[in-house]
Short mmCIF file of C-alpha atoms and ligand atoms in Angstrom, two decimals:
data_model
loop_
_atom_site.label_atom_id
_atom_site.label_comp_id
_atom_site.label_asym_id
_atom_site.label_seq_id
_atom_site.Cartn_x
_atom_site.Cartn_y
_atom_site.Cartn_z
CA MET F 15 31.37 30.60 -7.21
CA THR F 16 29.81 28.92 -4.20
CA LYS F 17 26.95 26.55 -5.06
CA LYS F 18 23.62 27.52 -3.44
CA THR F 19 22.30 25.43 -0.60
CA ASN F 20 19.00 25.20 1.22
CA THR F 21 20.44 23.05 4.00
CA LYS F 22 20.14 24.85 7.32
CA LEU F 23 22.70 24.26 10.02
CA SER F 24 22.78 24.69 13.78
CA PHE F 25 25.86 24.56 16.02
CA ILE F 26 25.71 23.66 19.71
CA GLY F 27 28.57 25.36 21.56
CA LEU F 28 30.04 28.65 20.36
CA GLY F 29 33.54 28.21 21.70
CA TYR F 30 36.63 28.39 19.54
CA VAL F 31 35.71 25.57 17.13
CA GLY F 32 31.94 26.13 17.05
CA LEU F 33 32.11 29.85 16.41
CA THR F 34 34.87 29.71 13.78
CA THR F 35 33.28 26.81 11.91
CA SER F 36 29.75 28.20 12.01
CA ILE F 37 30.86 31.63 10.79
CA CYS F 38 32.85 30.05 7.95
CA PHE F 39 29.77 28.03 6.89
CA ALA F 40 27.63 31.19 6.99
CA ASP F 41 30.26 32.93 4.87
CA LYS F 42 29.75 30.18 2.27
CA ASP F 43 26.02 31.00 1.96
CA PHE F 44 24.70 28.46 4.46
CA HIS F 45 22.00 29.56 6.88
CA VAL F 46 23.45 28.96 10.32
CA ILE F 47 22.07 29.22 13.85
CA GLY F 48 24.71 29.32 16.58
CA VAL F 49 23.42 28.00 19.91
CA ASP F 50 24.97 28.52 23.32
CA VAL F 51 23.69 28.49 26.89
CA ASP F 52 25.86 31.47 27.87
CA LYS F 53 23.61 34.50 27.35
CA SER F 54 26.37 37.08 27.90
CA LYS F 55 28.47 35.35 25.24
CA LEU F 56 25.51 35.45 22.83
CA LYS F 57 25.03 39.16 23.51
CA LYS F 58 28.67 39.87 22.66
CA ILE F 59 28.53 37.74 19.51
CA SER F 60 25.37 39.49 18.31
CA SER F 61 27.21 42.81 18.59
CA GLY F 62 30.02 41.49 16.37
CA LYS F 63 32.51 40.58 19.10
CA SER F 64 33.64 36.96 18.98
CA GLY F 65 35.45 37.17 22.35
CA ILE F 66 38.13 34.99 20.76
CA PHE F 67 41.61 36.14 19.80
CA GLU F 68 41.72 34.97 16.20
CA PRO F 69 42.84 36.95 13.12
CA ASN F 70 39.90 38.10 10.95
CA LEU F 71 37.26 36.35 13.07
CA ASN F 72 35.52 39.54 14.28
CA GLU F 73 35.48 40.95 10.73
CA LEU F 74 33.96 37.74 9.34
CA LEU F 75 31.43 37.65 12.20
CA CYS F 76 30.29 41.21 11.42
CA LYS F 77 30.05 40.33 7.73
CA VAL F 78 27.82 37.25 8.24
CA LEU F 79 25.69 39.01 10.86
CA LYS F 80 24.91 41.70 8.28
CA THR F 81 23.90 39.14 5.63
CA LYS F 82 21.40 37.64 8.12
CA ARG F 83 22.70 34.16 7.24
CA PHE F 84 24.10 33.85 10.75
CA SER F 85 21.88 34.12 13.79
CA ILE F 86 22.30 33.10 17.40
CA SER F 87 19.99 31.57 19.95
CA ASP F 88 19.85 30.02 23.40
CA ASN F 89 16.86 27.92 22.36
CA LEU F 90 18.23 24.59 21.19
CA SER F 91 14.87 22.98 20.59
CA ASP F 92 13.73 25.77 18.27
CA SER F 93 17.12 25.81 16.50
CA ILE F 94 16.91 22.09 15.81
CA LYS F 95 13.40 22.47 14.44
CA LYS F 96 14.63 25.21 12.11
CA SER F 97 17.71 23.31 10.88
CA ASP F 98 18.49 20.07 9.02
CA VAL F 99 21.95 19.39 10.43
CA THR F 100 23.24 20.06 13.97
CA PHE F 101 26.97 20.19 14.74
CA ILE F 102 28.00 19.39 18.32
CA THR F 103 30.97 21.63 19.10
CA VAL F 104 30.98 21.62 22.89
CA GLY F 105 34.18 21.26 24.92
CA THR F 106 35.48 17.95 26.27
CA PRO F 107 37.61 19.03 29.24
CA ALA F 108 39.88 16.44 30.83
CA ASN F 109 38.85 14.52 33.95
CA HIS F 110 41.37 14.23 36.81
CA ASP F 111 42.69 10.89 35.50
CA GLY F 112 43.28 12.37 32.00
CA SER F 113 40.20 10.72 30.49
CA VAL F 114 37.77 12.75 28.39
CA GLY F 115 35.09 14.65 30.31
CA LEU F 116 31.77 13.96 28.61
CA GLN F 117 29.44 16.15 30.69
CA PHE F 118 28.83 18.72 27.93
CA ILE F 119 28.55 16.07 25.22
CA LYS F 120 25.95 14.15 27.25
CA SER F 121 23.99 17.28 27.98
CA ALA F 122 24.02 18.27 24.26
CA ALA F 123 22.84 14.75 23.30
CA THR F 124 20.07 14.95 25.92
CA ASP F 125 18.88 18.32 24.61
CA ILE F 126 18.97 17.06 21.02
CA GLY F 127 16.94 14.01 22.09
CA HIS F 128 14.23 16.23 23.60
CA ALA F 129 14.18 18.48 20.55
CA LEU F 130 13.91 15.58 18.09
CA LYS F 131 10.82 14.21 19.87
CA ASN F 132 8.78 16.89 18.14
CA LYS F 133 10.46 16.79 14.76
CA SER F 134 9.08 14.68 11.94
CA SER F 135 11.77 15.21 9.27
CA TYR F 136 15.17 13.46 9.18
CA HIS F 137 17.88 15.23 11.18
CA LEU F 138 21.63 14.75 10.93
CA VAL F 139 23.83 15.23 14.00
CA VAL F 140 27.53 15.89 13.29
CA VAL F 141 29.90 15.53 16.25
CA LYS F 142 33.04 17.67 16.08
CA SER F 143 34.11 17.61 19.75
CA THR F 144 37.19 15.47 20.45
CA ILE F 145 36.07 12.10 21.87
CA VAL F 146 37.63 8.64 22.03
CA PRO F 147 36.51 5.82 19.69
CA GLY F 148 33.11 4.42 20.52
CA THR F 149 31.76 7.54 22.23
CA THR F 150 29.54 8.63 19.33
CA GLU F 151 27.89 5.25 18.77
CA ASN F 152 27.93 3.90 22.34
CA ILE F 153 27.06 7.04 24.28
CA ILE F 154 25.65 9.82 22.08
CA VAL F 155 23.40 7.67 19.85
CA PRO F 156 21.80 5.75 22.78
CA ILE F 157 21.05 9.00 24.65
CA ILE F 158 19.39 10.61 21.61
CA THR F 159 17.49 7.40 20.74
CA LYS F 160 16.21 6.85 24.29
CA ILE F 161 15.05 10.41 24.87
CA SER F 162 13.65 11.16 21.41
CA GLY F 163 12.02 7.77 20.85
CA LYS F 164 13.31 8.07 17.25
CA LYS F 165 15.09 5.39 15.24
CA TYR F 166 18.82 5.82 14.60
CA ASP F 167 19.57 5.74 10.86
CA GLU F 168 15.88 6.06 9.96
CA ASP F 169 14.72 9.23 11.75
CA PHE F 170 18.09 10.71 12.52
CA GLY F 171 21.67 10.08 11.49
CA ILE F 172 25.03 10.74 13.07
CA CYS F 173 28.49 11.53 11.69
CA TYR F 174 31.83 12.25 13.33
CA ASN F 175 33.81 15.06 11.72
CA PRO F 176 37.01 15.99 13.61
CA GLU F 177 38.46 19.47 13.39
CA PHE F 178 42.07 20.33 12.60
CA LEU F 179 42.02 24.09 13.19
CA SER F 180 45.05 25.73 14.82
CA GLU F 181 44.68 28.85 16.92
CA GLY F 182 45.94 31.83 14.98
CA SER F 183 45.17 30.35 11.56
CA ALA F 184 41.73 28.83 12.13
CA ILE F 185 39.89 30.61 9.31
CA ASN F 186 42.59 29.80 6.80
CA ASP F 187 42.70 26.19 8.08
CA MET F 188 38.92 25.94 7.65
CA ASN F 189 38.99 27.39 4.13
CA ASN F 190 42.11 25.52 2.96
CA PRO F 191 42.31 22.24 4.88
CA ASP F 192 44.77 19.42 4.19
CA LYS F 193 41.85 17.05 4.58
CA ILE F 194 38.27 16.66 5.75
CA VAL F 195 37.54 13.47 7.69
CA LEU F 196 33.96 12.21 7.65
CA GLY F 197 32.95 9.22 9.76
CA SER F 198 29.51 7.86 9.05
CA SER F 199 27.57 4.66 9.50
CA ASN F 200 25.04 4.75 6.70
CA SER F 201 24.66 6.00 3.16
CA LYS F 202 22.05 8.68 3.91
CA SER F 203 24.07 10.55 6.54
CA LYS F 204 27.26 10.05 4.48
CA LYS F 205 25.56 11.62 1.46
CA ILE F 206 24.31 14.64 3.43
CA ILE F 207 27.64 15.43 5.10
CA ASN F 208 29.61 14.92 1.86
CA ASN F 209 27.17 17.18 0.07
CA LEU F 210 27.65 19.91 2.71
CA TYR F 211 31.40 19.93 2.30
CA ASN F 212 31.21 19.64 -1.51
CA ILE F 213 29.13 22.82 -1.46
CA PHE F 214 31.47 24.49 1.06
CA TYR F 215 34.58 23.81 -1.04
CA SER F 216 32.82 24.09 -4.41
CA THR F 217 35.56 23.83 -7.08
CA GLN F 218 38.47 23.59 -4.57
CA LYS F 219 40.27 20.25 -4.67
CA ILE F 220 40.05 18.87 -1.11
CA ASN F 221 41.03 15.44 0.23
CA ILE F 222 37.85 14.04 1.73
CA VAL F 223 38.39 10.89 3.78
CA ASN F 224 35.18 8.90 4.20
CA THR F 225 35.52 6.30 6.91
CA THR F 226 33.82 4.66 9.88
CA ILE F 227 32.78 6.76 12.88
CA SER F 228 35.32 5.05 15.18
CA ASN F 229 38.13 5.57 12.67
CA ALA F 230 37.26 9.26 12.45
CA GLU F 231 37.27 9.56 16.25
CA LEU F 232 40.71 7.93 16.47
CA ILE F 233 42.11 9.91 13.52
CA LYS F 234 41.73 13.10 15.55
CA TYR F 235 43.79 11.71 18.44
CA ALA F 236 46.31 9.99 16.17
CA ASN F 237 46.83 13.26 14.31
CA ASN F 238 47.42 15.42 17.40
CA ALA F 239 49.51 12.75 19.14
CA PHE F 240 51.72 12.39 16.08
CA LEU F 241 52.39 16.14 15.98
CA ALA F 242 53.11 16.09 19.72
CA THR F 243 55.48 13.16 19.11
CA LYS F 244 57.40 15.18 16.52
CA ILE F 245 57.80 17.99 19.05
CA SER F 246 58.97 15.73 21.89
CA TYR F 247 61.30 14.01 19.44
CA ILE F 248 62.98 17.23 18.31
CA ASN F 249 63.11 18.41 21.94
CA THR F 250 64.94 15.19 22.77
CA ILE F 251 67.43 15.90 19.98
CA ALA F 252 67.78 19.49 21.29
CA ASN F 253 68.53 18.15 24.77
CA ILE F 254 71.32 16.05 23.26
CA CYS F 255 72.56 19.06 21.24
CA ASN F 256 72.86 21.15 24.42
CA ASN F 257 75.77 18.96 25.48
CA ILE F 258 77.78 18.80 22.25
CA PRO F 259 79.96 21.62 20.88
CA ASN F 260 79.25 22.98 17.39
CA VAL F 261 75.73 21.64 16.91
CA ASN F 262 72.45 23.46 16.37
CA VAL F 263 69.10 21.66 16.58
CA ASP F 264 67.59 23.94 13.91
CA GLU F 265 70.18 22.84 11.36
CA ILE F 266 69.46 19.23 12.23
CA ALA F 267 65.70 19.83 11.98
CA ARG F 268 66.13 21.59 8.62
CA ALA F 269 68.16 18.71 7.20
CA ILE F 270 65.94 15.90 8.44
CA GLY F 271 62.87 17.91 7.38
CA LEU F 272 64.13 17.83 3.78
CA ASP F 273 63.41 14.11 3.82
CA SER F 274 59.85 14.10 2.46
CA ARG F 275 59.08 11.11 4.67
CA ILE F 276 59.69 13.33 7.70
CA ASN F 277 58.83 16.87 6.44
CA SER F 278 59.90 20.08 8.09
CA LYS F 279 56.78 21.02 10.07
CA PHE F 280 56.51 20.71 13.87
CA LEU F 281 60.25 20.31 14.29
CA SER F 282 60.86 23.55 16.15
CA ALA F 283 62.43 22.65 19.51
CA GLY F 284 61.52 24.64 22.59
CA PRO F 285 60.27 24.57 26.15
CA GLY F 286 57.54 22.01 25.36
CA TYR F 287 54.11 21.99 23.76
CA GLY F 288 51.12 23.57 25.52
CA GLY F 289 47.63 24.76 24.65
CA SER F 290 44.21 23.28 25.15
CA CYS F 291 44.74 20.35 22.78
CA PHE F 292 48.08 18.48 22.64
CA PRO F 293 48.66 17.96 26.40
CA LYS F 294 45.02 16.94 26.95
CA ASP F 295 44.73 14.73 23.85
CA VAL F 296 47.99 12.84 24.38
CA LYS F 297 46.96 12.10 27.99
CA ALA F 298 43.45 11.07 26.90
CA LEU F 299 44.85 8.67 24.30
CA ILE F 300 47.17 7.16 26.93
CA GLN F 301 44.25 6.79 29.34
CA PHE F 302 42.02 5.29 26.61
CA SER F 303 44.72 2.78 25.56
CA SER F 304 45.26 1.80 29.19
CA SER F 305 41.53 1.17 29.56
CA LEU F 306 41.97 -1.38 26.75
CA ASP F 307 44.82 -3.01 28.69
CA TYR F 308 47.46 -1.66 26.34
CA SER F 309 50.21 0.55 27.71
CA PRO F 310 51.20 2.96 24.89
CA LYS F 311 54.89 3.35 25.82
CA LEU F 312 55.68 5.76 23.00
CA LEU F 313 52.89 8.19 23.97
CA ILE F 314 53.82 7.93 27.65
CA ALA F 315 57.37 8.98 26.68
CA VAL F 316 56.04 11.85 24.51
CA ASP F 317 54.10 13.17 27.51
CA GLU F 318 57.02 12.63 29.92
CA VAL F 319 59.50 14.43 27.66
CA ASN F 320 57.06 17.31 27.41
CA GLN F 321 56.52 17.53 31.16
CA LEU F 322 60.29 17.58 31.73
CA GLN F 323 61.01 20.41 29.28
CA PRO F 324 60.03 23.28 31.64
CA THR F 325 62.11 21.67 34.44
CA LEU F 326 65.06 21.61 32.10
CA ILE F 327 64.66 25.34 31.39
CA ILE F 328 64.33 26.04 35.14
CA ASN F 329 67.55 24.09 35.77
CA ILE F 330 69.37 26.14 33.14
CA ILE F 331 68.15 29.37 34.81
CA LYS F 332 69.23 28.11 38.26
CA GLN F 333 72.61 26.97 36.98
CA LYS F 334 73.33 30.26 35.22
CA LEU F 335 72.20 32.42 38.15
CA SER F 336 73.75 30.29 40.93
CA PHE F 337 70.84 31.22 43.20
CA ILE F 338 67.42 32.71 42.49
CA ASP F 339 66.54 34.33 45.82
CA ASN F 340 66.22 38.14 45.42
CA LYS F 341 67.22 38.03 41.75
CA THR F 342 65.13 39.75 39.10
CA ILE F 343 64.06 37.53 36.22
CA SER F 344 62.28 38.74 33.07
CA ILE F 345 60.06 36.38 31.13
CA LEU F 346 59.22 37.33 27.54
CA GLY F 347 56.36 35.30 26.01
CA LEU F 348 53.58 33.95 28.21
CA ALA F 349 50.99 32.49 25.81
CA PHE F 350 51.28 28.81 24.83
CA LYS F 351 52.53 29.96 21.44
CA SER F 352 53.06 33.30 19.71
CA LYS F 353 50.20 35.23 18.06
CA THR F 354 47.61 34.18 20.64
CA ASN F 355 46.48 35.38 24.06
CA ASP F 356 45.75 31.81 25.17
CA MET F 357 47.57 30.80 28.37
CA ARG F 358 46.04 27.32 28.68
CA GLU F 359 48.73 24.76 29.56
CA SER F 360 51.41 27.29 28.68
CA VAL F 361 54.91 26.27 29.85
CA ALA F 362 55.25 29.83 31.20
CA ILE F 363 52.85 28.89 34.02
CA LYS F 364 54.98 25.94 35.18
CA ILE F 365 58.24 27.85 34.87
CA ILE F 366 57.04 30.99 36.67
CA ASN F 367 55.29 29.08 39.47
CA GLU F 368 58.41 27.01 40.10
CA LEU F 369 60.72 30.06 40.08
CA LEU F 370 58.40 31.95 42.44
CA LYS F 371 59.03 29.31 45.12
CA GLN F 372 62.54 30.78 45.47
CA ASN F 373 61.51 34.43 45.89
CA PRO F 374 62.81 36.21 42.82
CA THR F 375 61.16 39.33 41.39
CA ILE F 376 59.55 38.25 38.14
CA LYS F 377 58.80 40.76 35.38
CA VAL F 378 56.68 39.50 32.50
CA HIS F 379 55.83 40.65 29.01
CA ASP F 380 53.62 39.24 26.28
CA PRO F 381 52.26 41.04 23.21
CA GLU F 382 48.74 39.65 23.73
CA ALA F 383 48.38 37.56 26.89
CA ILE F 384 48.91 40.02 29.77
CA ASP F 385 45.20 40.17 30.72
CA ASN F 386 44.93 36.39 30.83
CA ALA F 387 48.23 36.14 32.74
CA LYS F 388 46.81 38.45 35.44
CA GLN F 389 44.06 35.89 36.08
CA ILE F 390 46.74 33.26 36.73
CA PHE F 391 49.54 35.04 38.58
CA GLY F 392 47.62 37.87 40.30
CA ASP F 393 50.05 40.21 42.05
CA ARG F 394 52.87 37.65 42.27
CA VAL F 395 54.62 39.02 39.16
CA ASP F 396 55.16 42.49 37.62
CA TYR F 397 53.38 42.99 34.30
CA HIS F 398 54.82 45.12 31.50
CA ASN F 399 53.45 46.20 28.15
CA ASN F 400 56.82 47.56 27.13
CA ILE F 401 59.74 45.17 26.48
CA ILE F 402 62.43 47.60 27.69
CA GLU F 403 60.57 48.10 30.99
CA ALA F 404 60.23 44.30 31.27
CA ILE F 405 64.00 43.70 30.99
CA LYS F 406 65.20 46.80 32.90
CA ASN F 407 67.50 45.99 35.89
CA SER F 408 66.96 42.29 35.39
CA ASP F 409 69.56 39.58 36.14
CA CYS F 410 68.22 37.14 33.57
CA CYS F 411 65.85 37.30 30.62
CA VAL F 412 64.12 34.13 29.44
CA ILE F 413 62.48 34.05 25.99
CA LEU F 414 59.66 31.49 25.96
CA ASN F 415 58.01 32.01 22.59
CA ASP F 416 58.92 33.31 19.16
CA SER F 417 56.75 36.44 19.00
CA ILE F 418 57.75 38.70 16.15
CA GLU F 419 58.24 41.61 18.60
CA TYR F 420 61.13 39.78 20.25
CA LYS F 421 62.92 38.71 17.06
CA SER F 422 63.96 42.27 16.20
CA LEU F 423 65.60 42.95 19.59
CA LYS F 424 69.33 43.67 19.42
CA PRO F 425 71.85 42.35 22.00
CA THR F 426 72.85 45.94 22.82
CA ILE F 427 69.36 46.55 24.25
CA PHE F 428 69.82 43.73 26.77
CA LYS F 429 73.35 44.91 27.55
CA LYS F 430 72.15 48.46 28.12
CA TYR F 431 69.09 47.87 30.27
CA MET F 432 69.69 44.66 32.20
CA ASN F 433 71.56 44.47 35.47
CA LYS F 434 73.36 41.37 34.17
CA ALA F 435 72.89 40.66 30.49
CA LEU F 436 72.08 36.96 30.72
CA VAL F 437 69.68 35.93 27.95
CA ILE F 438 68.18 32.42 27.85
CA ASP F 439 66.59 31.87 24.46
CA THR F 440 64.43 28.73 24.42
CA LYS F 441 63.30 29.24 20.80
CA ARG F 442 66.61 30.33 19.17
CA ILE F 443 65.09 33.54 17.84
CA PHE F 444 68.37 35.51 17.84
CA ASN F 445 71.53 35.27 15.77
CA TYR F 446 73.88 33.15 17.86
CA SER F 447 77.21 34.81 17.08
CA GLU F 448 75.79 38.36 17.24
CA PHE F 449 74.32 37.75 20.70
CA ASN F 450 77.13 35.57 22.02
CA GLU F 451 79.61 38.40 21.44
CA ILE F 452 77.69 41.00 23.46
CA VAL F 453 75.64 39.21 26.14
CA ASP F 454 75.86 36.01 28.17
CA TYR F 455 73.73 34.06 25.71
CA TYR F 456 72.32 30.60 26.44
CA CYS F 457 70.65 29.31 23.32
CA TYR F 458 68.59 26.17 23.96
CA GLY F 459 69.44 23.40 21.50
CA VAL F 460 72.72 24.97 20.42
CA GLY F 461 75.86 23.33 21.82
CA SER F 462 78.59 25.76 22.82
CA TYR F 463 80.80 26.80 19.91
C1 UGA N 515 46.63 21.94 17.55
C2 UGA N 515 46.75 21.29 16.17
O1 UGA N 515 47.86 21.85 15.47
C3 UGA N 515 45.48 21.49 15.35
O2 UGA N 515 45.57 20.80 14.11
C4 UGA N 515 44.28 20.92 16.15
O3 UGA N 515 43.05 21.13 15.45
C5 UGA N 515 44.22 21.62 17.49
O4 UGA N 515 45.46 21.41 18.21
C6 UGA N 515 43.05 21.01 18.25
O5 UGA N 515 43.09 19.81 18.54
O6 UGA N 515 42.05 21.70 18.45
P1 UGA N 515 46.93 24.43 18.51
O7 UGA N 515 46.76 23.83 19.86
O8 UGA N 515 46.20 25.67 18.15
O9 UGA N 515 46.52 23.34 17.37
O10 UGA N 515 48.47 24.79 18.37
P2 UGA N 515 49.75 24.29 17.58
O11 UGA N 515 50.15 25.33 16.62
O12 UGA N 515 49.57 22.93 17.05
O13 UGA N 515 50.84 24.28 18.75
C7 UGA N 515 50.70 23.45 19.90
C8 UGA N 515 51.91 23.57 20.78
O14 UGA N 515 53.05 22.97 20.17
C9 UGA N 515 52.34 25.02 21.09
O15 UGA N 515 52.73 25.13 22.43
C10 UGA N 515 53.53 25.25 20.17
O16 UGA N 515 54.42 26.24 20.63
C11 UGA N 515 54.16 23.86 20.19
N1 UGA N 515 55.01 23.60 19.01
C12 UGA N 515 54.47 23.56 17.78
C13 UGA N 515 56.38 23.39 19.20
O17 UGA N 515 56.90 23.42 20.33
N2 UGA N 515 57.14 23.13 18.10
C14 UGA N 515 56.63 23.06 16.85
O18 UGA N 515 57.40 22.81 15.89
C15 UGA N 515 55.27 23.30 16.69
#
């Protein structure tokens, strides 16, 4: 049973993190006001459409809208007056040099400052957006203090609470986290934020890490950069495997993953990591370290390995086809990972753009991302909702993610419909010997048998 709470929450920024987190809090009996400047987004949300491709999110949104515990507003000042705790969940898009763009954070802090001017009771601000160490205390706090005229720690408090939600499993990640990290600078704000999460998780046993604000800020980057490092590491091993007979990177990953010091997660080799987080966060951490006069060689290598992965796949395609001009190439899997429609920093973009320079016909398929792909490629590629149509008359088929729809395909299908049955499988989703017998099968990370 969830404990009852009278604490009212507001969230600034109803993007992926803000909307998911606020809805999950409302589902745990909190009264939540979601604030966003985008009126058309608010209209959609109020009609039960999250606008985000995330399992169960629309259902949960409809549920909390009905209970009246979740409301939305474009009036930040009023929302702050009506709440005790405000989460900042705005985006931090990268600047050209890879550093963190703080425009939305600064504008949220400014708005909070104005709103707090007219509030007499204590207010806690919880920052969730990804920002480098020092940003909360050296940028956000001074803005709020200056504009509101209020005293930090006395009239308002601040905490940093990074998020670890993955697209596709965000609600489950929120409800069953490995850990909650809470950075605070005084006992009052620490007590309030701990209390919130103790109510949220009720009798569930959760690892809560209480730490300094700067530690919490760096934990977010260290966490994402470590996962990215695992991926670039296993991709490096896969690149070695490609050149040795009788090896398979998945068998190596499975064996090393049995060592509990390593563990088996994030050891699936492929065309490189994408999405809105890992590429941006690794670069931001490199840029931040460099600003401190430290060159983080390991992270630079992680990023470099990742940037080279698509080139490696392109080279394999070129080598297998001899020339690309006038060939037909099918690409299966466009999103940055399976089970999402998100194309941000997807390796498919790099690979397709590079191939297009040599005038092939490109036919693409993705179970979810076709609409988003159209925004990127326009009429430069042929879009297909049907896999058979996507591979028909093609000279080469490249599999870029491990969507369940692709896993069940049989080699005979490729043999029957393609012009030349050349299949390049960057995620090793097929049975090697079954495919190798029937089609020209290049399996990334598997040395030739
Ligand atoms: C990632 C983190 O996993 C979350 O914990 C974090 O909260 C989030 O970033 C964020 O900072 O907001 P997400 O970007 O949704 O979540 O996606 P992941 O599932 O982590 O995958 C990232 C990329 O790595 C994808 O392109 C995926 O295909 C690739 N990947 C992942 C691999 O190539 N191999 C693996 O073994 C795992």
